[in-house]
Amino acid sequence: MEEVISKKRIFSGIQPTNTPTLGNYLGALINWVKLQDDYECTYSIVDLHSITVRQDPAKLKKQILESYSLLLAMGVDPEKSTAFVQSHNCQHAELAWILSCYTQFGELSRMTQFKDKSAKHPENINAGLFTYPVLMAADILLYQADLVPVGQDQKQHLELSRDIAVRFNNIYGDVFKVPDPYIPKTAAKIASLQDPTKKMSKSDENPNASISVLDDRDTIIRKFKRAVTDSDTVVKYAEGKDGINNLMSIYSAVTGKTYEEIEKEFDGKGYGDFKLAVGEATADRLAPIQAEYARLAADKKYIEECMKLGAEKAFKTTRKTLQKVYKKVGFIVI
Ligand code: TRP
């Protein structure tokens, strides 16, 4: 008899603010694509989260479409996985309200992202910015996710999601799966090209600091040529050579070569040759994604169909969880 083993569930989300960087791609999104083979994956463009910081509506709309299309262009399969826009499933906001009644003011006050963001936007410290982690907990818990791929900066939020799940389960019985962080074995950590001690960020004010996955070939090569390195001349992975180390990890990630192979390849050559090679290899790696993105961007109808399919699949999955929660807290489910 054939044994049916259900796959573990994965949930992750990405904000539609700005185009993903090479760092987002190599550090996270590339894994989202790979995980589809072994897990039941749900990926969300978290537009509800993005309005905790003031957005221009026309730009936001464009960015949601772009982010969603890019996910597909990178290889997220809308049939095999669930790829949806968060605001298309109203149950996220509904569960977030309920969970907010099981989350303490003190817990939310301790979130470092809240502290950082409110220091950065002192004119708009809104309640959504404060309860942001509750919405994130709702995202994850609604899907009964086993694993959540997140970067270092989201670990505290995931920890809080776990605390909320455990607290709720302690009161009402087994309602939520308590999610674990998913840390890939080989996640590339990509730094800024201008300050290699800092993470590559899509919100960096210096446009030369980050590569967008939609940058054209010339722009990519130009940015790599300007990358900050050191006064040494040998292409070698070593302590204190943050700039070169970063370029090596990018080159390794886009070509699959090991550090040893890279050191050999550039033995006797200078930084100039190396930077050019990293630029070219990165451009080559992104070219097929960009071509597929261009094709999808011209087919709005298809993208809309995928969004609808994703929203329906998402809604169907989360309805079970939300109804259970409603019953547990004493609401009348009709
Ligand atoms: N807060 C995450 C970020 O900014 C995005 C996000 C929202 C998320 N909901 C999520 C990530 C659920 C993982 C799981 O990167």
GROMACS .gro file of C-alpha atoms in nm, residues 37-237:
model
  201
   37ASP     CA    1   1.019   2.054  -0.413
   38ASP     CA    2   1.011   1.925  -0.058
   39TYR     CA    3   0.752   2.134   0.124
   40GLU     CA    4   0.402   2.265   0.086
   41CYS     CA    5   0.487   2.631   0.039
   42THR     CA    6   0.281   2.945   0.080
   43TYR     CA    7   0.436   3.276  -0.016
   44SER     CA    8   0.277   3.612   0.035
   45ILE     CA    9   0.334   3.965  -0.087
   46VAL     CA   10   0.260   4.133   0.244
   47ASP     CA   11   0.100   4.458   0.135
   48LEU     CA   12  -0.088   4.505   0.464
   49HIS     CA   13   0.245   4.521   0.645
   50SER     CA   14   0.386   4.775   0.404
   51ILE     CA   15   0.137   5.050   0.491
   52THR     CA   16   0.273   5.079   0.845
   53VAL     CA   17   0.505   5.326   0.673
   54ARG     CA   18   0.333   5.586   0.453
   55GLN     CA   19   0.319   5.473   0.088
   56ASP     CA   20   0.224   5.645  -0.233
   57PRO     CA   21  -0.085   5.448  -0.352
   58ALA     CA   22   0.003   5.444  -0.723
   59LYS     CA   23   0.357   5.338  -0.649
   60LEU     CA   24   0.245   5.073  -0.401
   61LYS     CA   25   0.008   4.922  -0.654
   62LYS     CA   26   0.285   4.904  -0.911
   63GLN     CA   27   0.519   4.747  -0.657
   64ILE     CA   28   0.268   4.480  -0.555
   65LEU     CA   29   0.226   4.376  -0.919
   66GLU     CA   30   0.599   4.386  -0.973
   67SER     CA   31   0.685   4.186  -0.660
   68TYR     CA   32   0.424   3.923  -0.738
   69SER     CA   33   0.533   3.888  -1.101
   70LEU     CA   34   0.895   3.868  -0.992
   71LEU     CA   35   0.821   3.580  -0.757
   72LEU     CA   36   0.679   3.387  -1.050
   73ALA     CA   37   0.965   3.494  -1.277
   74MET     CA   38   1.213   3.360  -1.023
   75GLY     CA   39   1.041   3.025  -1.027
   76VAL     CA   40   0.767   3.022  -0.764
   77ASP     CA   41   0.506   2.793  -0.918
   78PRO     CA   42   0.153   2.924  -0.858
   79GLU     CA   43   0.000   2.579  -0.915
   80LYS     CA   44   0.231   2.376  -0.697
   81SER     CA   45   0.263   2.636  -0.420
   82THR     CA   46   0.033   2.911  -0.299
   83ALA     CA   47   0.148   3.255  -0.410
   84PHE     CA   48  -0.087   3.532  -0.307
   85VAL     CA   49  -0.120   3.895  -0.207
   86GLN     CA   50  -0.189   3.929   0.165
   87SER     CA   51  -0.477   4.178   0.133
   88HIS     CA   52  -0.656   3.930  -0.097
   89ASN     CA   53  -0.719   3.705   0.201
   90CYS     CA   54  -0.922   3.902   0.455
   91GLN     CA   55  -0.862   3.642   0.725
   92HIS     CA   56  -0.513   3.775   0.802
   93ALA     CA   57  -0.656   4.097   0.939
   94GLU     CA   58  -0.931   3.907   1.122
   95LEU     CA   59  -0.696   3.670   1.303
   96ALA     CA   60  -0.457   3.957   1.374
   97TRP     CA   61  -0.730   4.132   1.573
   98ILE     CA   62  -0.798   3.826   1.781
   99LEU     CA   63  -0.429   3.759   1.843
  100SER     CA   64  -0.376   4.122   1.942
  101CYS     CA   65  -0.600   4.048   2.239
  102TYR     CA   66  -0.354   3.777   2.342
  103THR     CA   67  -0.041   3.987   2.301
  104GLN     CA   68   0.090   4.215   2.570
  105PHE     CA   69   0.174   4.582   2.526
  106GLY     CA   70   0.507   4.515   2.694
  107GLU     CA   71   0.600   4.240   2.450
  108LEU     CA   72   0.538   4.463   2.152
  109SER     CA   73   0.730   4.750   2.312
  110ARG     CA   74   1.038   4.530   2.326
  111MET     CA   75   1.047   4.460   1.952
  112THR     CA   76   1.368   4.609   1.816
  113GLN     CA   77   1.218   4.671   1.473
  114PHE     CA   78   0.944   4.881   1.631
  115LYS     CA   79   1.203   5.080   1.823
  116ASP     CA   80   1.416   5.131   1.510
  117LYS     CA   81   1.127   5.222   1.283
  118SER     CA   82   0.969   5.462   1.530
  119ALA     CA   83   1.305   5.635   1.573
  120LYS     CA   84   1.329   5.662   1.194
  121HIS     CA   85   0.973   5.793   1.146
  122PRO     CA   86   0.903   5.995   1.463
  123GLU     CA   87   0.622   6.179   1.282
  124ASN     CA   88   0.424   5.860   1.219
  125ILE     CA   89   0.446   5.615   1.507
  126ASN     CA   90   0.111   5.457   1.427
  127ALA     CA   91  -0.063   5.168   1.601
  128GLY     CA   92  -0.005   4.944   1.298
  129LEU     CA   93   0.369   4.984   1.333
  130PHE     CA   94   0.329   4.871   1.692
  131THR     CA   95   0.108   4.571   1.617
  132TYR     CA   96   0.299   4.472   1.302
  133PRO     CA   97   0.435   4.153   1.467
  134VAL     CA   98   0.081   4.042   1.557
  135LEU     CA   99  -0.019   4.054   1.190
  136MET     CA  100   0.293   3.859   1.110
  137ALA     CA  101   0.196   3.599   1.371
  138ALA     CA  102  -0.148   3.577   1.211
  139ASP     CA  103   0.012   3.521   0.868
  140ILE     CA  104   0.210   3.229   0.996
  141LEU     CA  105  -0.035   3.070   1.238
  142LEU     CA  106  -0.329   3.080   0.995
  143TYR     CA  107  -0.145   2.836   0.767
  144GLN     CA  108  -0.032   2.607   1.050
  145ALA     CA  109   0.320   2.654   0.917
  146ASP     CA  110   0.587   2.417   1.048
  147LEU     CA  111   0.874   2.626   0.922
  148VAL     CA  112   0.926   2.991   0.843
  149PRO     CA  113   1.226   3.104   0.639
  150VAL     CA  114   1.325   3.442   0.781
  151GLY     CA  115   1.633   3.657   0.799
  152GLN     CA  116   1.810   3.755   1.119
  153ASP     CA  117   1.608   4.077   1.143
  154GLN     CA  118   1.279   3.885   1.168
  155LYS     CA  119   1.384   3.627   1.427
  156GLN     CA  120   1.246   3.827   1.718
  157HIS     CA  121   0.910   3.856   1.542
  158LEU     CA  122   0.903   3.482   1.480
  159GLU     CA  123   0.988   3.419   1.844
  160LEU     CA  124   0.688   3.632   1.940
  161SER     CA  125   0.466   3.436   1.698
  162ARG     CA  126   0.571   3.121   1.879
  163ASP     CA  127   0.495   3.275   2.218
  164ILE     CA  128   0.150   3.382   2.102
  165ALA     CA  129   0.079   3.035   1.960
  166VAL     CA  130   0.187   2.862   2.281
  167ARG     CA  131  -0.015   3.103   2.495
  168PHE     CA  132  -0.328   3.051   2.287
  169ASN     CA  133  -0.283   2.674   2.286
  170ASN     CA  134  -0.239   2.672   2.663
  171ILE     CA  135  -0.577   2.835   2.705
  172TYR     CA  136  -0.778   2.661   2.432
  173GLY     CA  137  -0.601   2.335   2.348
  174ASP     CA  138  -0.413   2.250   2.035
  175VAL     CA  139  -0.518   2.522   1.791
  176PHE     CA  140  -0.195   2.641   1.634
  177LYS     CA  141   0.115   2.464   1.513
  178VAL     CA  142   0.413   2.628   1.686
  179PRO     CA  143   0.641   2.734   1.398
  180ASP     CA  144   1.016   2.695   1.384
  181PRO     CA  145   1.253   2.925   1.198
  182TYR     CA  146   1.394   2.774   0.881
  183ILE     CA  147   1.761   2.846   0.842
  184PRO     CA  148   1.896   2.722   0.511
  185LYS     CA  149   2.231   2.546   0.519
  186THR     CA  150   2.379   2.775   0.260
  187ALA     CA  151   2.213   3.113   0.281
  188ALA     CA  152   2.429   3.377   0.119
  189LYS     CA  153   2.457   3.690   0.332
  190ILE     CA  154   2.513   3.973   0.091
  191ALA     CA  155   2.650   4.306   0.213
  192SER     CA  156   2.627   4.660   0.076
  193LEU     CA  157   2.869   4.729  -0.211
  194GLN     CA  158   2.952   5.065  -0.057
  195ASP     CA  159   2.982   4.963   0.308
  196PRO     CA  160   3.053   4.589   0.325
  197THR     CA  161   3.003   4.583   0.702
  198LYS     CA  162   2.632   4.655   0.643
  199LYS     CA  163   2.363   4.433   0.494
  200MET     CA  164   2.263   4.507   0.133
  201SER     CA  165   1.932   4.688   0.171
  202LYS     CA  166   1.671   4.797  -0.079
  203SER     CA  167   1.613   5.114   0.119
  204ASP     CA  168   1.978   5.226   0.111
  205GLU     CA  169   1.999   5.589   0.004
  206ASN     CA  170   2.313   5.530  -0.200
  207PRO     CA  171   2.199   5.364  -0.526
  208ASN     CA  172   2.547   5.216  -0.576
  209ALA     CA  173   2.518   5.021  -0.251
  210SER     CA  174   2.269   4.766  -0.377
  211ILE     CA  175   2.186   4.575  -0.695
  212SER     CA  176   1.819   4.545  -0.781
  213VAL     CA  177   1.723   4.218  -0.948
  214LEU     CA  178   1.585   4.431  -1.231
  215ASP     CA  179   1.899   4.642  -1.286
  216ASP     CA  180   2.022   4.619  -1.645
  217ARG     CA  181   2.355   4.467  -1.736
  218ASP     CA  182   2.545   4.797  -1.767
  219THR     CA  183   2.415   4.923  -1.435
  220ILE     CA  184   2.510   4.598  -1.262
  221ILE     CA  185   2.862   4.605  -1.402
  222ARG     CA  186   2.904   4.975  -1.320
  223LYS     CA  187   2.795   4.922  -0.958
  224PHE     CA  188   3.035   4.631  -0.913
  225LYS     CA  189   3.320   4.835  -1.062
  226ARG     CA  190   3.255   5.098  -0.796
  227ALA     CA  191   3.231   4.847  -0.512
  228VAL     CA  192   3.435   4.943  -0.208
  229THR     CA  193   3.723   4.702  -0.142
  230ASP     CA  194   4.062   4.747   0.032
  231SER     CA  195   4.415   4.854  -0.052
  232ASP     CA  196   4.539   4.497  -0.093
  233THR     CA  197   4.551   4.345  -0.443
  234VAL     CA  198   4.507   3.971  -0.390
  235VAL     CA  199   4.167   3.811  -0.446
  236LYS     CA  200   4.151   3.601  -0.132
  237TYR     CA  201   3.890   3.535   0.135
   0.00000   0.00000   0.00000
